[in-house]
Every structure is written in C-alpha cells, then in structure tokens.
Amino acid sequence: MSQMSVDRWVGSSALAPADGPVTQDELIAEINRLRKERNAVLLAHNYQIPEIQDIADFTGDSLALARQAAKTDADVIVFCGVHFMAETAKILSPEKKVLLPDLAAGCSLADTITAEQLREWKRQHPGAVVVAYVNTSAEVKAEADICCTSSNAVEVVQSIPEDKEILFLPDMFLGSYVEKMTGRKMHIWMGECHVHAGIHPDDVARLAQEHPDAELLVHPECGCSTSAMYEVAAGGLPSNTALLSTGNMIKHVRNSPAQSFIVATEVGILHRLRQENPGKRFVPASEEAVCPFMKMITLEKVYRSLKDDVYPIEVDAEIAARARRAIERMIEIG
Ligand code: 13P
Ligand code: SF4
C-alpha cells in the first residue's frame, strides 16, 4: 500500500462519530428519509460492506457505476466506493453534487502513478496511445487518450490502430491479460493493487484441486490472473476458468449451470453472489482479499454524508474536460 493511501486511511479514524440515530434500523430509516428529501441516489461498488449494498439504489462494477452516474436524474450522488470512482461520477455529471462519505477511501493501485510520471512516460514514447484503467486520478485520466475498466479493456485495446504504440497503465496484471487476449505488445506500467496481488497462483491451484467441480472466476487484477491463463492451457486449472470484472462475475454465475465457484477477487462480492444464488456454493480464493478502502464506507458515514453534505468531490474544470474525453471514448466502445 502506498504511503499516500495509508495516510488517507489513518486520517479517517480521526472523524467524529455521527450524532443522531444509533441503531442500524434508525440509521437506515434516516438515510431513506434524507435521500428522498434530497433526491439523492446511492451508488455502491460490489466490494462494499453488505449493509451498504443492501440499501444502495444500484450496485455494480466500475463501468456500470460510471454509466449510472452519467444517466441519473438525481440531484445528489452518494458514492459508496473509492475516491477515483466518485471523481469519475463528478466528471461525467459535473452539474450534480457528488458526495464521498469518507475522503480517506483511496486506492493503492491508483496511487501507483501520478500525472507527472505519466507525462514523463509519454515524453519517452511520443505518438503512443495512452490507455488508462479507471483506477487512476482525474489528473492522470486527463493525460490519457482513452480509459478502460476490467470489463472492457480488451475491446478498448482492440479499437486502437495496429500500427500505434500503446502505453497501458497502471495495473500490470490487467495489462498482461490484455496483451494475451489481443496479441498486442504494449508498454505496461508496473503498478498493482495490493489486495489482488495478494491472491497467489499456488493457493488458487490448490483450491481448484480441492473443489474439482467448481468453476474458477478470476478478476484480471489478480496476481494469479496471468499464470491462470497458462495453467488452463497446461491442464493445471479447470478449463472452465473465466477472467471477469466483478459485474461480469455476477452475470456469469447467474447463467452458469455450475453449483460451486472459486472466487478470486475482493471478498465483498461474495455477499451479492450468495444473496442472488442461494443454492450455489462460493469459496473465496483468499479470505484475506479485503480492500480496506472499500470497507471505510459505513451506514453511519452515509447518513452523515446526506445530513451534512460531506464530502463533496470537485474536479478542476480544465482537467475534468480532458478526463471526460477519455472516459466518454471508453463508454462509447462498451
Ligand atoms: P471492477 O470494475 O471489476 O468492479 O473492479 C474495480 C476495482 O477496483 C477492482 O479492484
Ligand atoms: Fe483499489 Fe485494489 Fe481496493 Fe480495487 S481492491 S479499490 S484496485 S485497492
């Protein structure tokens, strides 16, 4: 985890507890009253704690959340996710108020590259097309030509003319996965998410042996994602291994005849998978794959966010305009 992320996280513990309702039912009743009164929508990522997922108007992956933010007619968006996601919502809906209930909810992956580092990388590769994963700051997106998420990275890279050099950032595992799927050679930034990098190929292979009937679902940010592809080809992993974004994991399980699944991503997704598929069995690839930033959003903080209007996300207009171009190009593709 980078120092910047740690500082943000530590910062959150100094926040004063919200006054007012104390029990969970009281908090939910107040949140419901306030969201109606303020014409607010609650958007939640699939890694949020169960209580937040259960009260959200919409739960999804980062692409689906960006789409929802772009089309909502609410006046206020309470973003239950991490900072770069709330920033993306603000860039797409500048006229709306976007609130992040805890400013300390950062992302260790987004913190691996700054706009200045990207400008320097571009200077070394003039004319290259820059593809930025959405897990980046607005300043970094403003330096990019096009954004991508884990659910559309392959299509985004396929849309770039063959003769163009590509700079792909900041996730090295997603980058290697995209290289293999597209056959395109890219320059890849050596960033990683500390949560997904901790999901090891050996643990996944062991679980696959222990659960021979299970399908294996792998998020392409995982440390095991690139080796998973070789292992499937070599027969070391189930042939029904799928590399999917969190939203596509949910769709995949819904439509799969399989009864058990090994899930290689952050454990927050298990809540919805279990809720929607009560007859099916889900085994996390690592119980320790917990994103501390995603878990910072609580019912109490959502209540305070709606009540006290905290914390509004603002993005400089010139940076937002450039970042919006890169995000909108991605949304047009898929
Ligand atoms: P998804 O877009 O697949 O939800 O991933 C977002 C993320 O932050 C993964 O760690
Ligand atoms: Fe960032 Fe990793 Fe958390 Fe996703 S799981 S928000 S990439 S730190």
Coordinates of C-alpha atoms and ligand atoms in Angstrom, one line a residue:
M1 CA 0.0 0.0 0.0
S2 CA 1.5 3.4 -0.9
Q3 CA 2.2 6.0 1.8
M4 CA -0.4 8.3 0.3
S5 CA -3.1 5.7 0.7
V6 CA -2.0 4.8 4.2
D7 CA -2.2 8.5 5.3
R8 CA -5.6 8.8 3.9
W9 CA -6.7 5.7 5.7
V10 CA -5.2 6.7 9.0
G11 CA -6.9 10.1 8.5
S12 CA -10.3 8.6 8.6
S13 CA -10.0 7.3 12.1
A14 CA -10.0 10.9 13.4
L15 CA -13.5 11.5 12.1
A16 CA -16.1 12.3 14.8
P17 CA -18.9 9.7 15.0
A18 CA -22.2 10.9 13.6
D19 CA -24.8 12.1 16.1
G20 CA -28.5 11.2 15.8
P21 CA -29.7 7.7 15.1
V22 CA -27.7 4.9 16.7
T23 CA -29.3 1.5 15.8
Q24 CA -29.0 0.1 12.3
D25 CA -32.7 0.4 11.7
E26 CA -32.8 4.0 12.8
L27 CA -29.8 4.8 10.6
I28 CA -31.5 3.2 7.6
A29 CA -34.8 5.0 8.2
E30 CA -32.9 8.3 8.4
I31 CA -30.9 7.6 5.2
N32 CA -34.1 6.7 3.4
R33 CA -35.8 9.9 4.6
L34 CA -32.9 12.1 3.6
R35 CA -32.3 10.5 0.2
K36 CA -35.9 11.1 -0.7
E37 CA -35.9 14.7 0.6
R38 CA -32.6 15.5 -1.3
N39 CA -33.4 13.5 -4.4
A40 CA -30.2 11.5 -3.9
V41 CA -29.1 8.2 -5.4
L42 CA -26.8 5.8 -3.6
L43 CA -24.4 4.1 -5.9
A44 CA -22.4 1.2 -4.4
H45 CA -19.4 -0.9 -5.7
N46 CA -19.6 -4.7 -5.5
Y47 CA -16.9 -4.6 -2.8
Q48 CA -18.9 -2.5 -0.3
I49 CA -19.9 -4.0 3.0
P50 CA -23.2 -5.9 2.9
E51 CA -25.3 -3.2 4.8
I52 CA -24.3 -0.7 2.1
Q53 CA -25.0 -3.0 -0.8
D54 CA -28.4 -3.8 0.7
I55 CA -29.6 -0.1 0.8
A56 CA -28.0 1.1 -2.5
D57 CA -30.1 2.1 -5.4
F58 CA -27.6 0.5 -7.7
T59 CA -24.7 -1.9 -7.0
G60 CA -22.2 -2.7 -9.8
D61 CA -18.7 -2.7 -11.2
S62 CA -16.8 0.4 -12.1
L63 CA -18.1 0.6 -15.6
A64 CA -21.7 0.1 -14.7
L65 CA -21.4 2.7 -11.9
A66 CA -19.9 5.2 -14.3
R67 CA -22.8 4.6 -16.7
Q68 CA -25.3 5.1 -13.9
A69 CA -23.6 8.3 -12.8
A70 CA -23.8 9.6 -16.3
K71 CA -27.5 8.9 -16.7
T72 CA -29.1 9.5 -13.3
D73 CA -31.6 12.3 -12.9
A74 CA -30.9 12.6 -9.1
D75 CA -29.6 15.9 -7.8
V76 CA -27.1 14.2 -5.4
I77 CA -25.0 11.1 -5.9
V78 CA -23.7 9.5 -2.7
F79 CA -20.9 7.4 -4.0
C80 CA -20.3 4.3 -1.9
G81 CA -16.9 3.3 -3.3
V82 CA -13.5 4.8 -3.5
H83 CA -12.2 8.3 -4.5
F84 CA -11.4 7.7 -8.2
M85 CA -14.9 6.3 -8.7
A86 CA -16.6 9.3 -7.1
E87 CA -14.3 11.6 -9.2
T88 CA -15.4 9.7 -12.4
A89 CA -19.0 10.3 -11.4
K90 CA -18.3 14.0 -10.9
I91 CA -16.5 14.3 -14.3
L92 CA -19.5 12.6 -16.0
S93 CA -22.1 14.6 -14.1
P94 CA -20.5 18.0 -13.3
E95 CA -23.8 19.7 -12.6
K96 CA -24.6 17.1 -9.8
K97 CA -23.4 17.1 -6.3
V98 CA -21.2 14.0 -5.8
L99 CA -20.6 13.0 -2.2
L100 CA -18.0 10.5 -1.0
P101 CA -18.8 9.6 2.6
D102 CA -15.2 9.2 3.6
L103 CA -12.4 11.0 1.8
A104 CA -9.9 8.5 3.1
A105 CA -11.4 5.9 0.8
G106 CA -8.5 5.8 -1.7
C107 CA -7.0 3.1 -3.9
S108 CA -3.5 1.7 -3.7
L109 CA -3.5 1.0 -7.4
A110 CA -4.5 4.5 -8.4
D111 CA -1.7 5.8 -6.2
T112 CA 1.0 4.0 -8.2
I113 CA 1.1 6.7 -10.9
T114 CA 1.0 10.5 -10.9
A115 CA 0.2 12.8 -13.8
E116 CA 3.9 14.0 -13.8
Q117 CA 5.1 10.4 -14.0
L118 CA 2.7 9.8 -16.9
R119 CA 3.9 13.0 -18.7
E120 CA 7.5 11.7 -18.4
W121 CA 6.5 8.3 -19.8
K122 CA 4.7 9.9 -22.7
R123 CA 7.8 12.0 -23.5
Q124 CA 9.8 8.8 -23.8
H125 CA 7.2 7.4 -26.3
P126 CA 6.0 10.3 -28.5
G127 CA 2.9 9.4 -30.5
A128 CA 1.9 6.4 -28.3
V129 CA -1.8 5.9 -27.4
V130 CA -2.3 6.1 -23.6
V131 CA -4.8 3.6 -22.2
A132 CA -5.6 4.4 -18.5
Y133 CA -7.5 1.9 -16.3
V134 CA -10.3 3.9 -14.5
N135 CA -8.4 3.2 -11.2
T136 CA -6.5 6.5 -11.7
S137 CA -6.8 10.1 -10.5
A138 CA -8.6 12.7 -12.7
E139 CA -5.2 14.3 -13.4
V140 CA -3.9 11.0 -14.8
K141 CA -7.1 10.4 -16.9
A142 CA -6.6 13.9 -18.3
E143 CA -3.3 12.8 -19.7
A144 CA -4.8 9.7 -21.3
D145 CA -6.3 9.1 -24.7
I146 CA -8.8 6.5 -23.6
C147 CA -9.9 4.9 -20.3
C148 CA -10.8 1.3 -19.7
T149 CA -12.2 -0.9 -16.9
S150 CA -11.7 -4.6 -16.3
S151 CA -14.8 -5.4 -18.3
N152 CA -13.9 -3.6 -21.5
A153 CA -10.0 -3.4 -21.5
V154 CA -9.7 -5.9 -24.3
E155 CA -12.2 -4.1 -26.6
V156 CA -10.6 -0.8 -25.8
V157 CA -7.2 -2.0 -26.9
Q158 CA -8.6 -3.7 -30.0
S159 CA -10.1 -0.4 -31.0
I160 CA -6.6 1.1 -31.4
P161 CA -5.0 1.0 -34.9
E162 CA -2.5 -1.8 -35.2
D163 CA 0.5 0.5 -36.1
K164 CA 0.1 2.5 -32.8
E165 CA 2.4 2.1 -29.8
I166 CA 0.4 1.6 -26.6
L167 CA 1.1 2.8 -23.0
F168 CA -1.1 0.8 -20.7
L169 CA -1.5 1.8 -17.0
P170 CA -1.4 1.3 -14.1
D171 CA -2.1 -2.4 -13.5
M172 CA 0.5 -4.8 -14.7
F173 CA -1.7 -7.9 -14.3
L174 CA -4.6 -6.5 -16.3
G175 CA -2.0 -5.2 -18.8
S176 CA -0.5 -8.7 -19.3
Y177 CA -4.0 -10.2 -19.5
V178 CA -5.0 -7.7 -22.3
E179 CA -1.7 -8.4 -24.1
K180 CA -2.5 -12.1 -24.2
M181 CA -6.1 -11.6 -25.2
T182 CA -5.4 -9.2 -28.0
G183 CA -1.9 -10.4 -29.2
R184 CA -0.8 -6.7 -29.0
K185 CA 2.5 -5.9 -27.4
M186 CA 2.2 -2.9 -25.1
H187 CA 4.3 -0.9 -22.7
I188 CA 2.8 -1.7 -19.3
W189 CA 3.1 0.4 -16.1
M190 CA 4.3 -1.8 -13.2
G191 CA 1.5 -0.9 -10.8
E192 CA -0.6 -3.4 -8.8
C193 CA -3.4 -3.5 -6.3
H194 CA -2.1 -4.8 -3.0
V195 CA -5.4 -6.7 -2.4
H196 CA -5.4 -8.6 -5.7
A197 CA -1.7 -9.0 -5.9
G198 CA -2.0 -11.0 -2.7
I199 CA -4.1 -13.7 -4.4
H200 CA -1.4 -16.2 -5.2
P201 CA -1.4 -18.8 -8.1
D202 CA -0.5 -21.7 -5.8
D203 CA -3.4 -21.1 -3.5
V204 CA -5.8 -20.9 -6.4
A205 CA -4.4 -24.1 -7.9
R206 CA -4.7 -25.9 -4.5
L207 CA -8.3 -24.8 -4.2
A208 CA -9.1 -25.9 -7.7
Q209 CA -7.8 -29.4 -6.8
E210 CA -9.8 -29.5 -3.6
H211 CA -13.0 -28.5 -5.4
P212 CA -12.8 -30.3 -8.8
D213 CA -16.4 -29.4 -9.8
A214 CA -16.0 -25.7 -9.1
E215 CA -15.7 -23.1 -11.8
L216 CA -12.9 -20.6 -11.2
L217 CA -13.7 -16.9 -11.5
V218 CA -10.6 -14.6 -11.6
H219 CA -10.5 -10.8 -11.6
P220 CA -7.8 -9.7 -14.2
E221 CA -6.1 -7.5 -11.5
C222 CA -5.2 -10.7 -9.5
G223 CA -1.6 -11.8 -9.1
C224 CA -2.8 -15.2 -10.3
S225 CA -4.6 -13.9 -13.5
T226 CA -1.7 -14.3 -16.0
S227 CA -0.5 -17.6 -14.6
A228 CA -4.1 -18.8 -14.6
M229 CA -4.2 -18.5 -18.4
Y230 CA -1.0 -20.6 -18.8
E231 CA -2.2 -23.1 -16.3
V232 CA -5.6 -23.6 -18.0
A233 CA -3.7 -24.3 -21.3
A234 CA -1.4 -26.7 -19.4
G235 CA -4.2 -28.5 -17.7
G236 CA -3.3 -27.3 -14.2
L237 CA -6.5 -25.4 -13.6
P238 CA -10.1 -26.1 -14.6
S239 CA -10.8 -25.5 -18.2
N240 CA -13.9 -23.5 -17.1
T241 CA -11.7 -20.7 -15.6
A242 CA -13.1 -17.3 -16.5
L243 CA -11.3 -13.9 -16.2
L244 CA -14.1 -11.4 -15.4
S245 CA -14.8 -8.0 -14.0
T246 CA -16.9 -8.0 -10.8
G247 CA -20.0 -7.2 -12.7
N248 CA -19.4 -9.9 -15.2
M249 CA -18.8 -12.5 -12.4
I250 CA -22.3 -11.8 -11.2
K251 CA -23.8 -12.2 -14.6
H252 CA -21.7 -15.3 -15.3
V253 CA -22.8 -17.1 -12.1
R254 CA -26.5 -16.2 -12.7
N255 CA -26.3 -18.0 -16.1
S256 CA -23.9 -20.9 -15.2
P257 CA -25.2 -24.4 -14.6
A258 CA -22.3 -25.0 -12.2
Q259 CA -23.1 -25.3 -8.5
S260 CA -19.8 -24.2 -7.0
F261 CA -17.3 -21.4 -7.7
I262 CA -13.9 -20.4 -6.5
V263 CA -13.9 -16.6 -6.5
A264 CA -10.5 -14.8 -7.0
T265 CA -11.3 -11.2 -6.1
E266 CA -12.1 -9.0 -3.2
V267 CA -14.4 -10.8 -0.8
G268 CA -17.1 -8.1 -0.8
I269 CA -18.6 -9.6 -3.9
L270 CA -19.5 -12.8 -2.1
H271 CA -22.4 -11.1 -0.4
R272 CA -24.3 -10.5 -3.7
L273 CA -23.3 -13.8 -5.2
R274 CA -24.7 -15.7 -2.2
Q275 CA -27.8 -13.5 -2.0
E276 CA -28.7 -13.9 -5.7
N277 CA -27.7 -17.6 -5.9
P278 CA -28.8 -19.3 -2.6
G279 CA -28.4 -22.8 -3.9
K280 CA -24.8 -22.3 -5.1
R281 CA -21.6 -22.5 -3.2
F282 CA -18.8 -19.9 -3.2
V283 CA -15.3 -20.3 -2.0
P284 CA -13.1 -17.2 -1.7
A285 CA -9.6 -17.8 -3.3
S286 CA -8.2 -15.8 -0.3
E287 CA -10.1 -14.8 2.8
E288 CA -7.6 -12.0 3.2
A289 CA -8.5 -10.3 0.0
V290 CA -10.2 -7.4 1.8
C291 CA -9.9 -3.8 0.4
P292 CA -9.5 -1.6 3.5
F293 CA -10.6 1.5 1.4
M294 CA -13.9 -0.1 0.2
K295 CA -14.7 -1.0 3.8
M296 CA -14.4 2.6 5.1
I297 CA -17.9 3.4 3.9
T298 CA -20.4 2.6 6.7
L299 CA -24.1 3.3 7.3
E300 CA -23.2 6.0 9.8
K301 CA -21.0 7.8 7.3
V302 CA -23.6 7.6 4.6
Y303 CA -26.1 9.1 7.0
R304 CA -23.7 11.9 7.9
S305 CA -22.9 12.4 4.2
L306 CA -26.5 13.1 3.4
K307 CA -27.2 15.2 6.5
D308 CA -24.0 17.3 6.5
D309 CA -23.3 17.3 2.7
V310 CA -19.9 15.7 3.1
Y311 CA -17.6 15.2 1.3
P312 CA -18.3 17.0 -2.0
I313 CA -16.0 15.9 -4.8
E314 CA -14.7 18.7 -7.0
V315 CA -12.5 18.4 -10.1
D316 CA -10.8 21.3 -11.8
A317 CA -12.8 22.3 -14.9
E318 CA -9.9 22.0 -17.4
I319 CA -8.8 18.7 -16.0
A320 CA -12.3 17.4 -15.9
A321 CA -12.9 18.3 -19.6
R322 CA -9.8 16.4 -20.7
A323 CA -10.5 13.4 -18.4
R324 CA -14.1 13.3 -19.7
R325 CA -13.0 12.9 -23.3
A326 CA -11.0 9.8 -22.3
I327 CA -13.9 8.3 -20.2
E328 CA -16.5 9.0 -22.9
R329 CA -14.4 7.4 -25.6
M330 CA -14.4 4.3 -23.4
I331 CA -18.1 4.4 -22.7
E332 CA -18.8 4.6 -26.5
I333 CA -16.8 1.4 -27.0
G334 CA -18.5 -0.8 -24.5
Ligands
13P1 P1 -14.4 -3.8 -11.3 O1 -14.5 -2.7 -12.4 O2 -14.2 -5.2 -11.9 O3 -15.5 -3.7 -10.4 O4 -13.0 -3.5 -10.5 C1 -12.8 -2.3 -9.8 C2 -11.7 -2.5 -8.8 O5 -11.4 -1.5 -8.1 C3 -11.1 -3.8 -8.7 O6 -10.3 -3.8 -7.6
SF4_2 FE1 -8.1 -0.1 -5.4 FE2 -7.5 -2.7 -5.1 FE3 -9.3 -1.6 -3.5 FE4 -9.8 -2.1 -6.1 S1 -9.4 -3.6 -4.5 S2 -10.3 -0.2 -4.9 S3 -7.9 -1.7 -7.0 S4 -7.1 -1.0 -3.6

